[in-house]
């Protein structure tokens, strides 16, 4: 007896989908993947699709905060900050089962907050999206912990708000580059997962 696809109920089901815990057809797998289905990163069909996937096209208008320069020299000098915050972002996304859009929203809220600080005001931008808000809180705690460790190690407060702002802008642009444009897409998360796994030890400070 042929089993019909759980989603369309028309075509023959040929593969098991862990996202819906049922068998579906290849067509629905391709069209609904990360659109209506929350696909786990471990899904073999998602992993195969990642190999063929091309990032969503970007235009100049897609890059927010274009006035903030993030140079290669900055990234080299602040490598420990970049590694620390990127690892924190990967862990927060893993914990919250967040999608790339949640991360982008959290990063943008953090950037807006630091931009306000640069103007001499204290105002925290808070996303309405609870997943984004949870990521933002995790990043805030991570930055506070890094600042504390650096201060205790060096005896001075050597990290500037501009260092964190530049790092956050870099991550936001990295996320835009690796997104796939699907509503429930986690291509950026899978990139972070590959290079900054949630199970990895805390980055070591090199001051």
PDB file of C-alpha atoms in Angstrom:
ATOM      1  CA  UNK A   1       0.000   0.000   0.000  1.00  0.00           C
ATOM      2  CA  UNK A   2       1.421   3.360  -1.050  1.00  0.00           C
ATOM      3  CA  UNK A   3       1.469   6.035   1.602  1.00  0.00           C
ATOM      4  CA  UNK A   4       0.436   9.539   0.588  1.00  0.00           C
ATOM      5  CA  UNK A   5       2.479  12.568   1.476  1.00  0.00           C
ATOM      6  CA  UNK A   6       1.543  13.934   4.896  1.00  0.00           C
ATOM      7  CA  UNK A   7       1.505  17.493   3.533  1.00  0.00           C
ATOM      8  CA  UNK A   8      -0.125  17.480   0.119  1.00  0.00           C
ATOM      9  CA  UNK A   9      -2.039  14.208   0.475  1.00  0.00           C
ATOM     10  CA  UNK A  10      -1.653  13.720  -3.274  1.00  0.00           C
ATOM     11  CA  UNK A  11       1.775  12.388  -4.159  1.00  0.00           C
ATOM     12  CA  UNK A  12       3.460   9.276  -2.907  1.00  0.00           C
ATOM     13  CA  UNK A  13       5.544   9.731   0.218  1.00  0.00           C
ATOM     14  CA  UNK A  14       9.147   8.768  -0.437  1.00  0.00           C
ATOM     15  CA  UNK A  15      11.144  10.180   2.456  1.00  0.00           C
ATOM     16  CA  UNK A  16      10.786  10.644   6.174  1.00  0.00           C
ATOM     17  CA  UNK A  17      10.644  14.260   7.345  1.00  0.00           C
ATOM     18  CA  UNK A  18      11.818  14.791  10.949  1.00  0.00           C
ATOM     19  CA  UNK A  19      10.309  18.267  10.827  1.00  0.00           C
ATOM     20  CA  UNK A  20       6.758  16.926  10.627  1.00  0.00           C
ATOM     21  CA  UNK A  21       7.516  13.443  11.993  1.00  0.00           C
ATOM     22  CA  UNK A  22       5.947  11.811   8.960  1.00  0.00           C
ATOM     23  CA  UNK A  23       6.663  10.668   5.408  1.00  0.00           C
ATOM     24  CA  UNK A  24       6.381  13.277   2.666  1.00  0.00           C
ATOM     25  CA  UNK A  25       7.001  13.537  -1.073  1.00  0.00           C
ATOM     26  CA  UNK A  26      10.191  15.038  -2.551  1.00  0.00           C
ATOM     27  CA  UNK A  27       8.236  17.976  -4.000  1.00  0.00           C
ATOM     28  CA  UNK A  28       6.868  19.068  -0.645  1.00  0.00           C
ATOM     29  CA  UNK A  29      10.290  18.522   0.889  1.00  0.00           C
ATOM     30  CA  UNK A  30      11.788  20.953  -1.612  1.00  0.00           C
ATOM     31  CA  UNK A  31       9.070  23.602  -1.549  1.00  0.00           C
ATOM     32  CA  UNK A  32       8.184  23.569   2.161  1.00  0.00           C
ATOM     33  CA  UNK A  33      11.692  23.098   3.536  1.00  0.00           C
ATOM     34  CA  UNK A  34      12.307  25.938   6.035  1.00  0.00           C
ATOM     35  CA  UNK A  35       9.170  27.646   4.735  1.00  0.00           C
ATOM     36  CA  UNK A  36       6.416  25.868   6.662  1.00  0.00           C
ATOM     37  CA  UNK A  37       8.616  23.096   8.077  1.00  0.00           C
ATOM     38  CA  UNK A  38      11.029  23.643  10.957  1.00  0.00           C
ATOM     39  CA  UNK A  39      13.841  21.521   9.601  1.00  0.00           C
ATOM     40  CA  UNK A  40      16.385  20.175  12.101  1.00  0.00           C
ATOM     41  CA  UNK A  41      19.977  20.726  11.037  1.00  0.00           C
ATOM     42  CA  UNK A  42      20.623  16.985  11.215  1.00  0.00           C
ATOM     43  CA  UNK A  43      18.136  16.191   8.434  1.00  0.00           C
ATOM     44  CA  UNK A  44      20.042  14.472   5.612  1.00  0.00           C
ATOM     45  CA  UNK A  45      17.909  16.128   2.941  1.00  0.00           C
ATOM     46  CA  UNK A  46      18.513  19.573   4.418  1.00  0.00           C
ATOM     47  CA  UNK A  47      22.247  18.874   4.526  1.00  0.00           C
ATOM     48  CA  UNK A  48      22.180  17.839   0.863  1.00  0.00           C
ATOM     49  CA  UNK A  49      20.268  21.003  -0.001  1.00  0.00           C
ATOM     50  CA  UNK A  50      22.839  23.134   1.844  1.00  0.00           C
ATOM     51  CA  UNK A  51      25.548  21.885  -0.539  1.00  0.00           C
ATOM     52  CA  UNK A  52      23.600  23.187  -3.548  1.00  0.00           C
ATOM     53  CA  UNK A  53      22.120  26.237  -1.863  1.00  0.00           C
ATOM     54  CA  UNK A  54      23.107  29.705  -2.958  1.00  0.00           C
ATOM     55  CA  UNK A  55      22.830  32.664  -0.569  1.00  0.00           C
ATOM     56  CA  UNK A  56      19.927  35.027  -1.196  1.00  0.00           C
ATOM     57  CA  UNK A  57      21.098  37.839  -3.504  1.00  0.00           C
ATOM     58  CA  UNK A  58      22.051  41.070  -1.784  1.00  0.00           C
ATOM     59  CA  UNK A  59      21.967  44.656  -2.958  1.00  0.00           C
ATOM     60  CA  UNK A  60      23.613  47.710  -1.444  1.00  0.00           C
ATOM     61  CA  UNK A  61      20.297  48.598   0.185  1.00  0.00           C
ATOM     62  CA  UNK A  62      20.244  45.273   2.057  1.00  0.00           C
ATOM     63  CA  UNK A  63      23.187  46.290   4.236  1.00  0.00           C
ATOM     64  CA  UNK A  64      22.097  48.415   7.212  1.00  0.00           C
ATOM     65  CA  UNK A  65      24.499  50.663   9.111  1.00  0.00           C
ATOM     66  CA  UNK A  66      26.642  51.233   6.030  1.00  0.00           C
ATOM     67  CA  UNK A  67      28.342  54.166   7.738  1.00  0.00           C
ATOM     68  CA  UNK A  68      30.067  51.811  10.182  1.00  0.00           C
ATOM     69  CA  UNK A  69      33.354  50.575   8.756  1.00  0.00           C
ATOM     70  CA  UNK A  70      34.502  47.079   9.715  1.00  0.00           C
ATOM     71  CA  UNK A  71      37.983  46.615   8.279  1.00  0.00           C
ATOM     72  CA  UNK A  72      40.231  43.576   8.166  1.00  0.00           C
ATOM     73  CA  UNK A  73      42.524  45.390  10.578  1.00  0.00           C
ATOM     74  CA  UNK A  74      39.656  45.834  13.044  1.00  0.00           C
ATOM     75  CA  UNK A  75      38.760  42.128  12.856  1.00  0.00           C
ATOM     76  CA  UNK A  76      42.375  41.116  13.482  1.00  0.00           C
ATOM     77  CA  UNK A  77      42.776  43.459  16.440  1.00  0.00           C
ATOM     78  CA  UNK A  78      39.442  42.420  17.959  1.00  0.00           C
ATOM     79  CA  UNK A  79      39.660  38.735  17.085  1.00  0.00           C
ATOM     80  CA  UNK A  80      39.070  37.647  20.693  1.00  0.00           C
ATOM     81  CA  UNK A  81      35.932  39.816  20.883  1.00  0.00           C
ATOM     82  CA  UNK A  82      34.632  38.496  17.559  1.00  0.00           C
ATOM     83  CA  UNK A  83      35.247  34.877  18.576  1.00  0.00           C
ATOM     84  CA  UNK A  84      33.646  35.380  21.979  1.00  0.00           C
ATOM     85  CA  UNK A  85      30.460  37.039  20.742  1.00  0.00           C
ATOM     86  CA  UNK A  86      30.095  34.743  17.733  1.00  0.00           C
ATOM     87  CA  UNK A  87      30.296  31.692  19.983  1.00  0.00           C
ATOM     88  CA  UNK A  88      27.700  33.256  22.277  1.00  0.00           C
ATOM     89  CA  UNK A  89      25.418  33.864  19.293  1.00  0.00           C
ATOM     90  CA  UNK A  90      25.724  30.257  18.121  1.00  0.00           C
ATOM     91  CA  UNK A  91      24.914  28.972  21.595  1.00  0.00           C
ATOM     92  CA  UNK A  92      21.931  31.287  21.990  1.00  0.00           C
ATOM     93  CA  UNK A  93      20.485  30.239  18.633  1.00  0.00           C
ATOM     94  CA  UNK A  94      20.937  26.594  19.545  1.00  0.00           C
ATOM     95  CA  UNK A  95      19.272  27.023  22.931  1.00  0.00           C
ATOM     96  CA  UNK A  96      16.292  28.956  21.577  1.00  0.00           C
ATOM     97  CA  UNK A  97      15.924  26.880  18.382  1.00  0.00           C
ATOM     98  CA  UNK A  98      15.964  30.265  16.686  1.00  0.00           C
ATOM     99  CA  UNK A  99      15.933  30.920  12.958  1.00  0.00           C
ATOM    100  CA  UNK A 100      18.211  33.306  11.109  1.00  0.00           C
ATOM    101  CA  UNK A 101      15.650  36.116  11.140  1.00  0.00           C
ATOM    102  CA  UNK A 102      15.547  35.974  14.944  1.00  0.00           C
ATOM    103  CA  UNK A 103      19.323  36.383  15.088  1.00  0.00           C
ATOM    104  CA  UNK A 104      19.238  39.279  12.646  1.00  0.00           C
ATOM    105  CA  UNK A 105      16.571  41.028  14.699  1.00  0.00           C
ATOM    106  CA  UNK A 106      18.546  40.527  17.906  1.00  0.00           C
ATOM    107  CA  UNK A 107      21.765  41.807  16.344  1.00  0.00           C
ATOM    108  CA  UNK A 108      20.028  44.863  14.924  1.00  0.00           C
ATOM    109  CA  UNK A 109      18.523  45.682  18.329  1.00  0.00           C
ATOM    110  CA  UNK A 110      21.965  45.403  19.928  1.00  0.00           C
ATOM    111  CA  UNK A 111      23.468  47.629  17.246  1.00  0.00           C
ATOM    112  CA  UNK A 112      20.772  50.249  17.722  1.00  0.00           C
ATOM    113  CA  UNK A 113      21.456  50.223  21.462  1.00  0.00           C
ATOM    114  CA  UNK A 114      25.205  50.733  21.010  1.00  0.00           C
ATOM    115  CA  UNK A 115      24.612  53.468  18.454  1.00  0.00           C
ATOM    116  CA  UNK A 116      22.475  55.264  21.021  1.00  0.00           C
ATOM    117  CA  UNK A 117      25.267  54.920  23.593  1.00  0.00           C
ATOM    118  CA  UNK A 118      27.687  56.551  21.154  1.00  0.00           C
ATOM    119  CA  UNK A 119      25.385  59.561  20.969  1.00  0.00           C
ATOM    120  CA  UNK A 120      25.568  59.937  24.751  1.00  0.00           C
ATOM    121  CA  UNK A 121      22.102  58.572  25.469  1.00  0.00           C
ATOM    122  CA  UNK A 122      21.144  55.389  27.300  1.00  0.00           C
ATOM    123  CA  UNK A 123      18.280  53.624  25.564  1.00  0.00           C
ATOM    124  CA  UNK A 124      17.969  49.905  24.971  1.00  0.00           C
ATOM    125  CA  UNK A 125      16.218  48.710  21.825  1.00  0.00           C
ATOM    126  CA  UNK A 126      14.139  45.629  22.595  1.00  0.00           C
ATOM    127  CA  UNK A 127      12.719  43.336  19.916  1.00  0.00           C
ATOM    128  CA  UNK A 128       9.085  42.277  20.293  1.00  0.00           C
ATOM    129  CA  UNK A 129       9.985  38.849  18.945  1.00  0.00           C
ATOM    130  CA  UNK A 130      10.595  36.675  22.060  1.00  0.00           C
ATOM    131  CA  UNK A 131      13.215  34.524  20.307  1.00  0.00           C
ATOM    132  CA  UNK A 132      15.152  37.605  19.244  1.00  0.00           C
ATOM    133  CA  UNK A 133      14.793  39.085  22.738  1.00  0.00           C
ATOM    134  CA  UNK A 134      16.220  35.907  24.284  1.00  0.00           C
ATOM    135  CA  UNK A 135      19.203  36.017  21.928  1.00  0.00           C
ATOM    136  CA  UNK A 136      19.736  39.680  22.761  1.00  0.00           C
ATOM    137  CA  UNK A 137      19.800  38.891  26.489  1.00  0.00           C
ATOM    138  CA  UNK A 138      22.306  36.093  25.918  1.00  0.00           C
ATOM    139  CA  UNK A 139      24.570  38.426  23.940  1.00  0.00           C
ATOM    140  CA  UNK A 140      24.313  41.109  26.630  1.00  0.00           C
ATOM    141  CA  UNK A 141      25.351  38.630  29.320  1.00  0.00           C
ATOM    142  CA  UNK A 142      28.211  37.416  27.152  1.00  0.00           C
ATOM    143  CA  UNK A 143      29.508  40.952  26.609  1.00  0.00           C
ATOM    144  CA  UNK A 144      29.232  41.704  30.332  1.00  0.00           C
ATOM    145  CA  UNK A 145      31.171  38.536  31.161  1.00  0.00           C
ATOM    146  CA  UNK A 146      33.873  39.322  28.605  1.00  0.00           C
ATOM    147  CA  UNK A 147      34.222  42.871  29.924  1.00  0.00           C
ATOM    148  CA  UNK A 148      34.510  41.543  33.474  1.00  0.00           C
ATOM    149  CA  UNK A 149      37.178  38.992  32.539  1.00  0.00           C
ATOM    150  CA  UNK A 150      39.227  41.513  30.569  1.00  0.00           C
ATOM    151  CA  UNK A 151      39.075  44.022  33.406  1.00  0.00           C
ATOM    152  CA  UNK A 152      40.108  41.416  35.986  1.00  0.00           C
ATOM    153  CA  UNK A 153      42.920  40.122  33.782  1.00  0.00           C
ATOM    154  CA  UNK A 154      44.390  43.446  32.702  1.00  0.00           C
ATOM    155  CA  UNK A 155      43.422  45.567  35.673  1.00  0.00           C
ATOM    156  CA  UNK A 156      41.923  48.095  33.258  1.00  0.00           C
ATOM    157  CA  UNK A 157      38.707  48.578  31.354  1.00  0.00           C
ATOM    158  CA  UNK A 158      40.240  48.193  27.888  1.00  0.00           C
ATOM    159  CA  UNK A 159      37.218  47.240  25.769  1.00  0.00           C
ATOM    160  CA  UNK A 160      35.271  50.073  24.170  1.00  0.00           C
ATOM    161  CA  UNK A 161      31.646  50.224  23.073  1.00  0.00           C
ATOM    162  CA  UNK A 162      32.986  50.775  19.547  1.00  0.00           C
ATOM    163  CA  UNK A 163      34.687  47.346  19.688  1.00  0.00           C
ATOM    164  CA  UNK A 164      31.374  45.651  20.441  1.00  0.00           C
ATOM    165  CA  UNK A 165      29.485  47.770  17.920  1.00  0.00           C
ATOM    166  CA  UNK A 166      31.885  46.864  15.114  1.00  0.00           C
ATOM    167  CA  UNK A 167      31.703  43.178  16.027  1.00  0.00           C
ATOM    168  CA  UNK A 168      27.905  43.182  16.051  1.00  0.00           C
ATOM    169  CA  UNK A 169      27.776  44.931  12.668  1.00  0.00           C
ATOM    170  CA  UNK A 170      30.219  42.354  11.281  1.00  0.00           C
ATOM    171  CA  UNK A 171      27.988  39.511  12.515  1.00  0.00           C
ATOM    172  CA  UNK A 172      24.882  41.144  11.089  1.00  0.00           C
ATOM    173  CA  UNK A 173      26.539  41.389   7.673  1.00  0.00           C
ATOM    174  CA  UNK A 174      27.828  37.826   7.954  1.00  0.00           C
ATOM    175  CA  UNK A 175      24.282  36.682   8.669  1.00  0.00           C
ATOM    176  CA  UNK A 176      22.912  38.518   5.652  1.00  0.00           C
ATOM    177  CA  UNK A 177      25.572  36.926   3.469  1.00  0.00           C
ATOM    178  CA  UNK A 178      24.764  33.384   4.632  1.00  0.00           C
ATOM    179  CA  UNK A 179      20.968  33.605   4.746  1.00  0.00           C
ATOM    180  CA  UNK A 180      18.876  31.663   2.234  1.00  0.00           C
ATOM    181  CA  UNK A 181      15.783  33.857   2.343  1.00  0.00           C
ATOM    182  CA  UNK A 182      13.416  31.168   3.660  1.00  0.00           C
ATOM    183  CA  UNK A 183      11.099  32.239   6.508  1.00  0.00           C
ATOM    184  CA  UNK A 184      12.331  29.467   8.787  1.00  0.00           C
ATOM    185  CA  UNK A 185      15.795  29.306   7.282  1.00  0.00           C
ATOM    186  CA  UNK A 186      18.760  28.431   9.484  1.00  0.00           C
ATOM    187  CA  UNK A 187      21.550  28.568   6.913  1.00  0.00           C
ATOM    188  CA  UNK A 188      23.390  31.195   8.963  1.00  0.00           C
ATOM    189  CA  UNK A 189      22.962  29.109  12.097  1.00  0.00           C
ATOM    190  CA  UNK A 190      24.327  26.045  10.295  1.00  0.00           C
ATOM    191  CA  UNK A 191      27.346  28.117   9.244  1.00  0.00           C
ATOM    192  CA  UNK A 192      27.921  29.167  12.856  1.00  0.00           C
ATOM    193  CA  UNK A 193      27.297  25.607  14.015  1.00  0.00           C
ATOM    194  CA  UNK A 194      30.063  24.342  11.733  1.00  0.00           C
ATOM    195  CA  UNK A 195      32.676  26.863  12.837  1.00  0.00           C
ATOM    196  CA  UNK A 196      31.500  27.821  16.323  1.00  0.00           C
ATOM    197  CA  UNK A 197      29.732  24.723  17.747  1.00  0.00           C
ATOM    198  CA  UNK A 198      27.620  25.251  20.859  1.00  0.00           C
ATOM    199  CA  UNK A 199      29.577  22.500  22.624  1.00  0.00           C
ATOM    200  CA  UNK A 200      32.939  24.186  22.036  1.00  0.00           C
ATOM    201  CA  UNK A 201      34.836  25.516  25.075  1.00  0.00           C
ATOM    202  CA  UNK A 202      34.843  29.233  25.795  1.00  0.00           C
ATOM    203  CA  UNK A 203      37.307  31.134  23.597  1.00  0.00           C
ATOM    204  CA  UNK A 204      40.552  31.898  25.403  1.00  0.00           C
ATOM    205  CA  UNK A 205      41.421  35.530  25.976  1.00  0.00           C
ATOM    206  CA  UNK A 206      44.612  36.721  24.372  1.00  0.00           C
ATOM    207  CA  UNK A 207      45.182  40.235  25.671  1.00  0.00           C
TER     208      UNK A 207
END
